[in-house]
mmCIF file of N, CA and C in Angstrom:
data_model
loop_
_atom_site.group_PDB
_atom_site.id
_atom_site.type_symbol
_atom_site.label_atom_id
_atom_site.label_comp_id
_atom_site.label_asym_id
_atom_site.label_seq_id
_atom_site.Cartn_x
_atom_site.Cartn_y
_atom_site.Cartn_z
ATOM 1 N N MET A 1 31.419 30.454 38.963
ATOM 2 C CA MET A 1 31.432 29.210 38.432
ATOM 3 C C MET A 1 31.683 29.233 36.800
ATOM 4 N N ALA A 2 32.608 28.601 36.372
ATOM 5 C CA ALA A 2 33.015 28.639 34.952
ATOM 6 C C ALA A 2 32.131 27.666 34.193
ATOM 7 N N SER A 3 31.731 28.190 32.926
ATOM 8 C CA SER A 3 30.910 27.420 32.093
ATOM 9 C C SER A 3 31.699 26.505 31.165
ATOM 10 N N ASP A 4 31.219 25.213 30.912
ATOM 11 C CA ASP A 4 32.041 24.424 30.097
ATOM 12 C C ASP A 4 31.813 24.762 28.579
ATOM 13 N N VAL A 5 30.906 25.497 28.270
ATOM 14 C CA VAL A 5 30.604 25.876 26.940
ATOM 15 C C VAL A 5 31.629 26.960 26.548
ATOM 16 N N PRO A 6 32.383 26.824 25.484
ATOM 17 C CA PRO A 6 33.235 27.960 25.067
ATOM 18 C C PRO A 6 32.422 29.100 24.513
ATOM 19 N N THR A 7 33.048 30.316 24.702
ATOM 20 C CA THR A 7 32.254 31.531 24.300
ATOM 21 C C THR A 7 32.397 31.692 22.746
ATOM 22 N N ASP A 8 33.362 31.044 22.222
ATOM 23 C CA ASP A 8 33.572 31.339 20.704
ATOM 24 C C ASP A 8 33.623 29.892 20.143
ATOM 25 N N PRO A 9 32.486 29.288 19.689
ATOM 26 C CA PRO A 9 32.493 27.835 19.206
ATOM 27 C C PRO A 9 33.236 27.876 17.845
ATOM 28 N N PRO A 10 33.945 26.722 17.442
ATOM 29 C CA PRO A 10 34.635 26.700 16.188
ATOM 30 C C PRO A 10 33.668 26.759 15.007
ATOM 31 N N LYS A 11 34.176 27.264 13.931
ATOM 32 C CA LYS A 11 33.355 27.333 12.690
ATOM 33 C C LYS A 11 33.240 26.004 11.997
ATOM 34 N N LEU A 12 32.137 25.771 11.417
ATOM 35 C CA LEU A 12 31.853 24.562 10.694
ATOM 36 C C LEU A 12 32.596 24.595 9.373
ATOM 37 N N ALA A 13 33.163 23.495 8.966
ATOM 38 C CA ALA A 13 33.824 23.472 7.542
ATOM 39 C C ALA A 13 32.710 22.826 6.662
ATOM 40 N N LEU A 14 32.279 23.642 5.680
ATOM 41 C CA LEU A 14 31.228 23.223 4.760
ATOM 42 C C LEU A 14 31.917 22.594 3.563
ATOM 43 N N ARG A 15 31.351 21.536 3.060
ATOM 44 C CA ARG A 15 31.847 20.890 1.892
ATOM 45 C C ARG A 15 31.259 21.586 0.727
ATOM 46 N N THR A 16 32.134 21.897 -0.358
ATOM 47 C CA THR A 16 31.701 22.536 -1.469
ATOM 48 C C THR A 16 31.751 21.654 -2.688
ATOM 49 N N ARG A 17 32.535 20.534 -2.555
ATOM 50 C CA ARG A 17 32.712 19.629 -3.602
ATOM 51 C C ARG A 17 31.630 18.564 -3.634
ATOM 52 N N GLY A 18 30.986 18.371 -4.770
ATOM 53 C CA GLY A 18 29.987 17.193 -4.884
ATOM 54 C C GLY A 18 28.598 17.632 -4.425
ATOM 55 N N THR A 19 28.388 18.876 -4.315
ATOM 56 C CA THR A 19 27.035 19.320 -3.868
ATOM 57 C C THR A 19 26.018 19.180 -4.961
ATOM 58 N N GLU A 20 26.454 19.338 -6.222
ATOM 59 C CA GLU A 20 25.509 19.178 -7.318
ATOM 60 C C GLU A 20 24.964 17.924 -7.489
ATOM 61 N N ARG A 21 25.639 16.827 -6.935
ATOM 62 C CA ARG A 21 25.122 15.367 -7.108
ATOM 63 C C ARG A 21 24.178 15.071 -6.014
ATOM 64 N N ASN A 22 24.133 15.834 -4.972
ATOM 65 C CA ASN A 22 23.272 15.510 -3.854
ATOM 66 C C ASN A 22 22.003 16.397 -3.752
ATOM 67 N N ARG A 23 21.633 17.065 -4.792
ATOM 68 C CA ARG A 23 20.443 17.982 -4.692
ATOM 69 C C ARG A 23 19.280 17.099 -4.718
ATOM 70 N N ALA A 24 18.436 17.553 -3.825
ATOM 71 C CA ALA A 24 17.030 16.943 -3.694
ATOM 72 C C ALA A 24 16.016 17.506 -4.619
ATOM 73 N N ASP A 25 16.222 18.531 -5.241
ATOM 74 C CA ASP A 25 15.236 19.219 -6.087
ATOM 75 C C ASP A 25 15.367 18.960 -7.540
ATOM 76 N N GLY A 26 16.277 18.064 -8.013
ATOM 77 C CA GLY A 26 16.442 17.811 -9.374
ATOM 78 C C GLY A 26 17.512 16.823 -9.770
ATOM 79 N N PRO A 27 17.606 16.535 -10.969
ATOM 80 C CA PRO A 27 18.667 15.526 -11.406
ATOM 81 C C PRO A 27 20.065 16.002 -11.310
ATOM 82 N N SER A 28 20.992 15.149 -11.304
ATOM 83 C CA SER A 28 22.308 15.518 -11.020
ATOM 84 C C SER A 28 22.946 16.074 -12.402
ATOM 85 N N THR A 29 23.872 17.020 -12.245
ATOM 86 C CA THR A 29 24.441 17.634 -13.429
ATOM 87 C C THR A 29 25.691 16.841 -13.882
ATOM 88 N N ALA A 30 25.953 15.657 -13.271
ATOM 89 C CA ALA A 30 27.082 14.897 -13.694
ATOM 90 C C ALA A 30 26.636 14.117 -14.945
ATOM 91 N N PRO A 31 27.625 13.817 -15.844
ATOM 92 C CA PRO A 31 27.368 13.176 -17.040
ATOM 93 C C PRO A 31 26.791 11.835 -16.819
ATOM 94 N N ASP A 32 25.967 11.387 -17.793
ATOM 95 C CA ASP A 32 25.299 10.050 -17.645
ATOM 96 C C ASP A 32 25.968 9.159 -18.579
ATOM 97 N N PRO A 33 26.889 8.285 -18.156
ATOM 98 C CA PRO A 33 27.685 7.487 -19.062
ATOM 99 C C PRO A 33 26.880 6.387 -19.766
ATOM 100 N N ASN A 34 25.880 5.845 -19.125
ATOM 101 C CA ASN A 34 25.093 4.709 -19.774
ATOM 102 C C ASN A 34 23.843 5.096 -20.240
ATOM 103 N N GLY A 35 23.407 6.325 -20.175
ATOM 104 C CA GLY A 35 22.134 6.746 -20.714
ATOM 105 C C GLY A 35 20.972 6.402 -19.839
ATOM 106 N N ALA A 36 21.116 6.097 -18.586
ATOM 107 C CA ALA A 36 20.070 5.624 -17.761
ATOM 108 C C ALA A 36 18.950 6.776 -17.452
ATOM 109 N N THR A 37 19.453 8.063 -17.335
ATOM 110 C CA THR A 37 18.436 9.104 -17.165
ATOM 111 C C THR A 37 17.591 9.323 -18.450
ATOM 112 N N ALA A 38 18.124 9.214 -19.547
ATOM 113 C CA ALA A 38 17.302 9.391 -20.913
ATOM 114 C C ALA A 38 16.442 8.191 -20.929
ATOM 115 N N HIS A 39 16.844 7.082 -20.526
ATOM 116 C CA HIS A 39 15.901 5.882 -20.685
ATOM 117 C C HIS A 39 14.744 6.010 -19.672
ATOM 118 N N LEU A 40 15.067 6.431 -18.502
ATOM 119 C CA LEU A 40 13.987 6.651 -17.573
ATOM 120 C C LEU A 40 13.069 7.755 -17.936
ATOM 121 N N GLU A 41 13.536 8.835 -18.547
ATOM 122 C CA GLU A 41 12.678 9.899 -19.166
ATOM 123 C C GLU A 41 11.734 9.404 -20.176
ATOM 124 N N THR A 42 12.359 8.498 -21.124
ATOM 125 C CA THR A 42 11.472 7.923 -22.132
ATOM 126 C C THR A 42 10.361 7.128 -21.584
ATOM 127 N N ASN A 43 10.708 6.291 -20.504
ATOM 128 C CA ASN A 43 9.658 5.504 -19.801
ATOM 129 C C ASN A 43 8.606 6.342 -19.178
ATOM 130 N N LEU A 44 9.089 7.406 -18.548
ATOM 131 C CA LEU A 44 8.048 8.350 -17.852
ATOM 132 C C LEU A 44 7.182 9.010 -18.842
ATOM 133 N N THR A 45 7.723 9.334 -20.040
ATOM 134 C CA THR A 45 6.884 9.961 -21.051
ATOM 135 C C THR A 45 5.921 8.996 -21.603
ATOM 136 N N ALA A 46 6.272 7.733 -21.794
ATOM 137 C CA ALA A 46 5.416 6.781 -22.319
ATOM 138 C C ALA A 46 4.289 6.504 -21.366
ATOM 139 N N HIS A 47 4.580 6.351 -20.041
ATOM 140 C CA HIS A 47 3.627 6.175 -18.968
ATOM 141 C C HIS A 47 2.610 7.304 -18.903
ATOM 142 N N ARG A 48 3.079 8.521 -19.107
ATOM 143 C CA ARG A 48 2.085 9.615 -19.058
ATOM 144 C C ARG A 48 1.154 9.539 -20.270
ATOM 145 N N GLU A 49 1.696 9.187 -21.445
ATOM 146 C CA GLU A 49 0.863 9.210 -22.599
ATOM 147 C C GLU A 49 -0.117 8.028 -22.481
ATOM 148 N N ILE A 50 0.199 6.946 -21.871
ATOM 149 C CA ILE A 50 -0.716 5.795 -21.507
ATOM 150 C C ILE A 50 -1.851 6.274 -20.625
ATOM 151 N N ASP A 51 -1.321 7.000 -19.493
ATOM 152 C CA ASP A 51 -2.364 7.474 -18.479
ATOM 153 C C ASP A 51 -3.304 8.501 -19.148
ATOM 154 N N LEU A 52 -2.831 9.297 -20.042
ATOM 155 C CA LEU A 52 -3.763 10.307 -20.658
ATOM 156 C C LEU A 52 -4.662 9.845 -21.793
ATOM 157 N N ALA A 53 -4.256 8.548 -22.217
ATOM 158 C CA ALA A 53 -5.054 8.029 -23.417
ATOM 159 C C ALA A 53 -6.411 7.585 -22.924
ATOM 160 N N PRO A 54 -7.474 7.747 -23.702
ATOM 161 C CA PRO A 54 -8.764 7.320 -23.334
ATOM 162 C C PRO A 54 -8.937 5.924 -23.302
ATOM 163 N N SER A 55 -9.714 5.331 -22.341
ATOM 164 C CA SER A 55 -9.870 3.897 -22.162
ATOM 165 C C SER A 55 -10.742 3.360 -23.262
ATOM 166 N N THR A 56 -10.386 2.249 -23.739
ATOM 167 C CA THR A 56 -11.116 1.502 -24.753
ATOM 168 C C THR A 56 -12.006 0.488 -24.271
ATOM 169 N N ARG A 57 -11.880 0.177 -22.971
ATOM 170 C CA ARG A 57 -12.717 -0.829 -22.279
ATOM 171 C C ARG A 57 -14.055 -0.184 -21.975
ATOM 172 N N PRO A 58 -15.097 -1.030 -22.290
ATOM 173 C CA PRO A 58 -16.416 -0.501 -21.869
ATOM 174 C C PRO A 58 -16.587 -0.476 -20.368
ATOM 175 N N ASP A 59 -17.353 0.596 -19.963
ATOM 176 C CA ASP A 59 -17.538 0.842 -18.520
ATOM 177 C C ASP A 59 -18.611 0.044 -18.083
ATOM 178 N N THR A 60 -18.338 -1.245 -17.601
ATOM 179 C CA THR A 60 -19.435 -2.039 -17.057
ATOM 180 C C THR A 60 -19.256 -2.061 -15.520
ATOM 181 N N PRO A 61 -20.434 -1.910 -14.901
ATOM 182 C CA PRO A 61 -20.333 -1.981 -13.370
ATOM 183 C C PRO A 61 -20.089 -3.376 -12.885
ATOM 184 N N ARG A 62 -19.272 -3.523 -11.916
ATOM 185 C CA ARG A 62 -18.888 -4.788 -11.365
ATOM 186 C C ARG A 62 -19.837 -5.050 -10.098
ATOM 187 N N PRO A 63 -20.382 -6.174 -9.951
ATOM 188 C CA PRO A 63 -21.155 -6.398 -8.774
ATOM 189 C C PRO A 63 -20.410 -6.693 -7.521
ATOM 190 N N ARG A 64 -19.415 -5.858 -7.210
ATOM 191 C CA ARG A 64 -18.590 -6.036 -6.051
ATOM 192 C C ARG A 64 -19.343 -6.044 -4.785
ATOM 193 N N ALA A 65 -20.232 -5.052 -4.591
ATOM 194 C CA ALA A 65 -20.880 -4.952 -3.241
ATOM 195 C C ALA A 65 -21.736 -6.165 -2.957
ATOM 196 N N ARG A 66 -22.483 -6.582 -3.995
ATOM 197 C CA ARG A 66 -23.352 -7.725 -3.828
ATOM 198 C C ARG A 66 -22.661 -9.027 -3.573
ATOM 199 N N ASN A 67 -21.439 -9.207 -4.279
ATOM 200 C CA ASN A 67 -20.663 -10.309 -4.076
ATOM 201 C C ASN A 67 -20.041 -10.328 -2.629
ATOM 202 N N TYR A 68 -19.661 -9.215 -2.269
ATOM 203 C CA TYR A 68 -19.014 -9.076 -0.902
ATOM 204 C C TYR A 68 -20.069 -9.423 0.192
ATOM 205 N N ALA A 69 -21.298 -8.942 0.037
ATOM 206 C CA ALA A 69 -22.370 -9.209 1.077
ATOM 207 C C ALA A 69 -22.640 -10.658 1.103
ATOM 208 N N VAL A 70 -22.748 -11.270 -0.016
ATOM 209 C CA VAL A 70 -23.106 -12.674 -0.090
ATOM 210 C C VAL A 70 -21.897 -13.545 0.516
ATOM 211 N N ARG A 71 -20.726 -13.262 0.190
ATOM 212 C CA ARG A 71 -19.609 -13.922 0.736
ATOM 213 C C ARG A 71 -19.494 -13.797 2.209
ATOM 214 N N LEU A 72 -19.728 -12.593 2.733
ATOM 215 C CA LEU A 72 -19.672 -12.253 4.105
ATOM 216 C C LEU A 72 -20.781 -13.078 4.966
ATOM 217 N N LEU A 73 -21.951 -13.016 4.414
ATOM 218 C CA LEU A 73 -22.996 -13.698 5.056
ATOM 219 C C LEU A 73 -22.764 -15.304 5.048
ATOM 220 N N VAL A 74 -22.352 -15.798 3.836
ATOM 221 C CA VAL A 74 -22.181 -17.256 3.766
ATOM 222 C C VAL A 74 -20.961 -17.663 4.703
ATOM 223 N N GLY A 75 -19.867 -16.918 4.615
ATOM 224 C CA GLY A 75 -18.721 -17.301 5.525
ATOM 225 C C GLY A 75 -18.996 -17.208 7.010
ATOM 226 N N ASN A 76 -19.827 -16.203 7.411
ATOM 227 C CA ASN A 76 -20.136 -16.038 8.830
ATOM 228 C C ASN A 76 -21.179 -17.089 9.255
ATOM 229 N N PHE A 77 -22.144 -17.416 8.434
ATOM 230 C CA PHE A 77 -22.999 -18.525 8.769
ATOM 231 C C PHE A 77 -22.312 -19.822 8.852
ATOM 232 N N VAL A 78 -21.249 -20.137 8.107
ATOM 233 C CA VAL A 78 -20.532 -21.307 8.192
ATOM 234 C C VAL A 78 -19.855 -21.298 9.624
ATOM 235 N N MET A 79 -19.325 -20.229 9.970
ATOM 236 C CA MET A 79 -18.691 -20.231 11.323
ATOM 237 C C MET A 79 -19.680 -20.320 12.441
ATOM 238 N N VAL A 80 -20.778 -19.803 12.312
ATOM 239 C CA VAL A 80 -21.810 -19.955 13.373
ATOM 240 C C VAL A 80 -22.332 -21.402 13.370
ATOM 241 N N GLY A 81 -22.508 -21.945 12.109
ATOM 242 C CA GLY A 81 -22.869 -23.372 11.982
ATOM 243 C C GLY A 81 -21.877 -24.279 12.646
ATOM 244 N N LEU A 82 -20.601 -24.033 12.522
ATOM 245 C CA LEU A 82 -19.599 -24.835 13.126
ATOM 246 C C LEU A 82 -19.744 -24.860 14.594
ATOM 247 N N PHE A 83 -20.038 -23.495 15.111
ATOM 248 C CA PHE A 83 -20.159 -23.398 16.528
ATOM 249 C C PHE A 83 -21.266 -24.184 17.112
ATOM 250 N N LEU A 84 -22.368 -24.227 16.241
ATOM 251 C CA LEU A 84 -23.542 -24.965 16.761
ATOM 252 C C LEU A 84 -23.363 -26.421 16.647
ATOM 253 N N ILE A 85 -22.509 -26.895 15.754
ATOM 254 C CA ILE A 85 -22.220 -28.311 15.709
ATOM 255 C C ILE A 85 -21.365 -28.867 16.741
ATOM 256 N N PHE A 86 -20.296 -28.109 17.077
ATOM 257 C CA PHE A 86 -19.335 -28.602 18.044
ATOM 258 C C PHE A 86 -19.878 -28.326 19.488
ATOM 259 N N PRO A 87 -19.241 -29.101 20.341
ATOM 260 C CA PRO A 87 -19.694 -28.960 21.823
ATOM 261 C C PRO A 87 -19.567 -27.434 22.240
ATOM 262 N N LYS A 88 -20.577 -26.900 22.944
ATOM 263 C CA LYS A 88 -20.602 -25.553 23.259
ATOM 264 C C LYS A 88 -19.809 -25.221 24.676
ATOM 265 N N ASN A 89 -18.748 -24.671 24.477
ATOM 266 C CA ASN A 89 -18.085 -24.219 25.663
ATOM 267 C C ASN A 89 -17.331 -22.986 25.344
ATOM 268 N N VAL A 90 -16.596 -22.452 26.260
ATOM 269 C CA VAL A 90 -15.972 -20.998 26.016
ATOM 270 C C VAL A 90 -14.853 -21.147 24.990
ATOM 271 N N VAL A 91 -14.233 -22.264 24.881
ATOM 272 C CA VAL A 91 -13.083 -22.328 23.926
ATOM 273 C C VAL A 91 -13.703 -22.275 22.504
ATOM 274 N N THR A 92 -14.719 -23.061 22.189
ATOM 275 C CA THR A 92 -15.285 -23.090 20.853
ATOM 276 C C THR A 92 -15.938 -21.742 20.636
ATOM 277 N N ALA A 93 -16.546 -21.072 21.604
ATOM 278 C CA ALA A 93 -17.056 -19.805 21.388
ATOM 279 C C ALA A 93 -16.014 -18.781 20.982
ATOM 280 N N VAL A 94 -14.932 -18.893 21.678
ATOM 281 C CA VAL A 94 -13.891 -17.850 21.400
ATOM 282 C C VAL A 94 -13.242 -18.055 19.980
ATOM 283 N N PHE A 95 -13.067 -19.421 19.679
ATOM 284 C CA PHE A 95 -12.564 -19.607 18.328
ATOM 285 C C PHE A 95 -13.487 -19.278 17.245
ATOM 286 N N ALA A 96 -14.824 -19.556 17.455
ATOM 287 C CA ALA A 96 -15.832 -19.199 16.502
ATOM 288 C C ALA A 96 -15.890 -17.608 16.319
ATOM 289 N N LEU A 97 -15.831 -16.917 17.408
ATOM 290 C CA LEU A 97 -15.897 -15.447 17.291
ATOM 291 C C LEU A 97 -14.636 -14.938 16.646
ATOM 292 N N SER A 98 -13.431 -15.442 17.009
ATOM 293 C CA SER A 98 -12.208 -15.011 16.413
ATOM 294 C C SER A 98 -12.240 -15.286 14.858
ATOM 295 N N GLY A 99 -12.830 -16.430 14.524
ATOM 296 C CA GLY A 99 -12.861 -16.843 13.200
ATOM 297 C C GLY A 99 -13.745 -15.911 12.285
ATOM 298 N N ILE A 100 -14.804 -15.539 12.985
ATOM 299 C CA ILE A 100 -15.799 -14.616 12.337
ATOM 300 C C ILE A 100 -15.121 -13.237 12.102
ATOM 301 N N VAL A 101 -14.408 -12.773 13.093
ATOM 302 C CA VAL A 101 -13.718 -11.530 13.023
ATOM 303 C C VAL A 101 -12.589 -11.550 11.902
ATOM 304 N N LEU A 102 -11.755 -12.541 12.042
ATOM 305 C CA LEU A 102 -10.613 -12.655 11.112
ATOM 306 C C LEU A 102 -11.170 -12.834 9.622
ATOM 307 N N PHE A 103 -12.205 -13.664 9.516
ATOM 308 C CA PHE A 103 -12.837 -13.872 8.106
ATOM 309 C C PHE A 103 -13.338 -12.519 7.628
ATOM 310 N N SER A 104 -14.023 -11.850 8.462
ATOM 311 C CA SER A 104 -14.656 -10.558 7.967
ATOM 312 C C SER A 104 -13.594 -9.486 7.670
ATOM 313 N N ILE A 105 -12.548 -9.359 8.464
ATOM 314 C CA ILE A 105 -11.529 -8.430 8.218
ATOM 315 C C ILE A 105 -10.771 -8.856 6.899
ATOM 316 N N GLY A 106 -10.384 -10.079 6.745
ATOM 317 C CA GLY A 106 -9.694 -10.529 5.675
ATOM 318 C C GLY A 106 -10.478 -10.342 4.367
ATOM 319 N N LEU A 107 -11.751 -10.749 4.368
ATOM 320 C CA LEU A 107 -12.649 -10.563 3.163
ATOM 321 C C LEU A 107 -12.744 -9.022 2.763
ATOM 322 N N THR A 108 -13.000 -8.291 3.830
ATOM 323 C CA THR A 108 -13.103 -6.760 3.554
ATOM 324 C C THR A 108 -11.806 -6.189 2.941
ATOM 325 N N TRP A 109 -10.753 -6.563 3.478
ATOM 326 C CA TRP A 109 -9.399 -6.084 2.979
ATOM 327 C C TRP A 109 -9.185 -6.628 1.531
ATOM 328 N N THR A 110 -9.535 -7.851 1.288
ATOM 329 C CA THR A 110 -9.294 -8.430 -0.068
ATOM 330 C C THR A 110 -10.211 -7.778 -1.115
ATOM 331 N N VAL A 111 -11.397 -7.631 -0.730
ATOM 332 C CA VAL A 111 -12.373 -7.034 -1.749
ATOM 333 C C VAL A 111 -12.176 -5.563 -1.991
ATOM 334 N N TRP A 112 -12.022 -4.758 -0.846
ATOM 335 C CA TRP A 112 -12.100 -3.381 -1.114
ATOM 336 C C TRP A 112 -10.663 -2.681 -1.226
ATOM 337 N N VAL A 113 -9.695 -3.451 -0.868
ATOM 338 C CA VAL A 113 -8.315 -2.717 -0.908
ATOM 339 C C VAL A 113 -7.324 -3.443 -1.948
ATOM 340 N N VAL A 114 -7.312 -4.783 -1.861
ATOM 341 C CA VAL A 114 -6.408 -5.539 -2.668
ATOM 342 C C VAL A 114 -6.986 -5.606 -4.090
ATOM 343 N N ASP A 115 -8.111 -5.936 -4.351
ATOM 344 C CA ASP A 115 -8.671 -6.159 -5.631
ATOM 345 C C ASP A 115 -9.283 -4.935 -6.297
ATOM 346 N N LYS A 116 -8.376 -3.922 -6.457
ATOM 347 C CA LYS A 116 -8.826 -2.589 -7.098
ATOM 348 C C LYS A 116 -8.472 -2.716 -8.478
ATOM 349 N N LYS A 117 -9.418 -3.271 -9.328
ATOM 350 C CA LYS A 117 -9.062 -3.303 -10.827
ATOM 351 C C LYS A 117 -10.049 -2.488 -11.524
#
């Protein structure tokens, strides 16, 4: 039985032109007609100097954990209170429980992930 794969595959033609522009390990060696690379290097140097500069802001602790706990308790008590006010059935229980879960997840995300200052 003859094999469909040829015994001598054709050679691949490698491109040699334009390889210096596609390097992943560094900037292009092509000329920079509008000075964008120099401008970006200036910005990078300025950002590094700002990051290495000592902070002039006093280091005051923020009461983030206490505020988070108070907001979480108040919000969840509001949801439970609304459940106690409305007629008690499965639909209101599911909506109250989902409201508690969504409120808790949203508040946690907002306080501990989004508000990183």
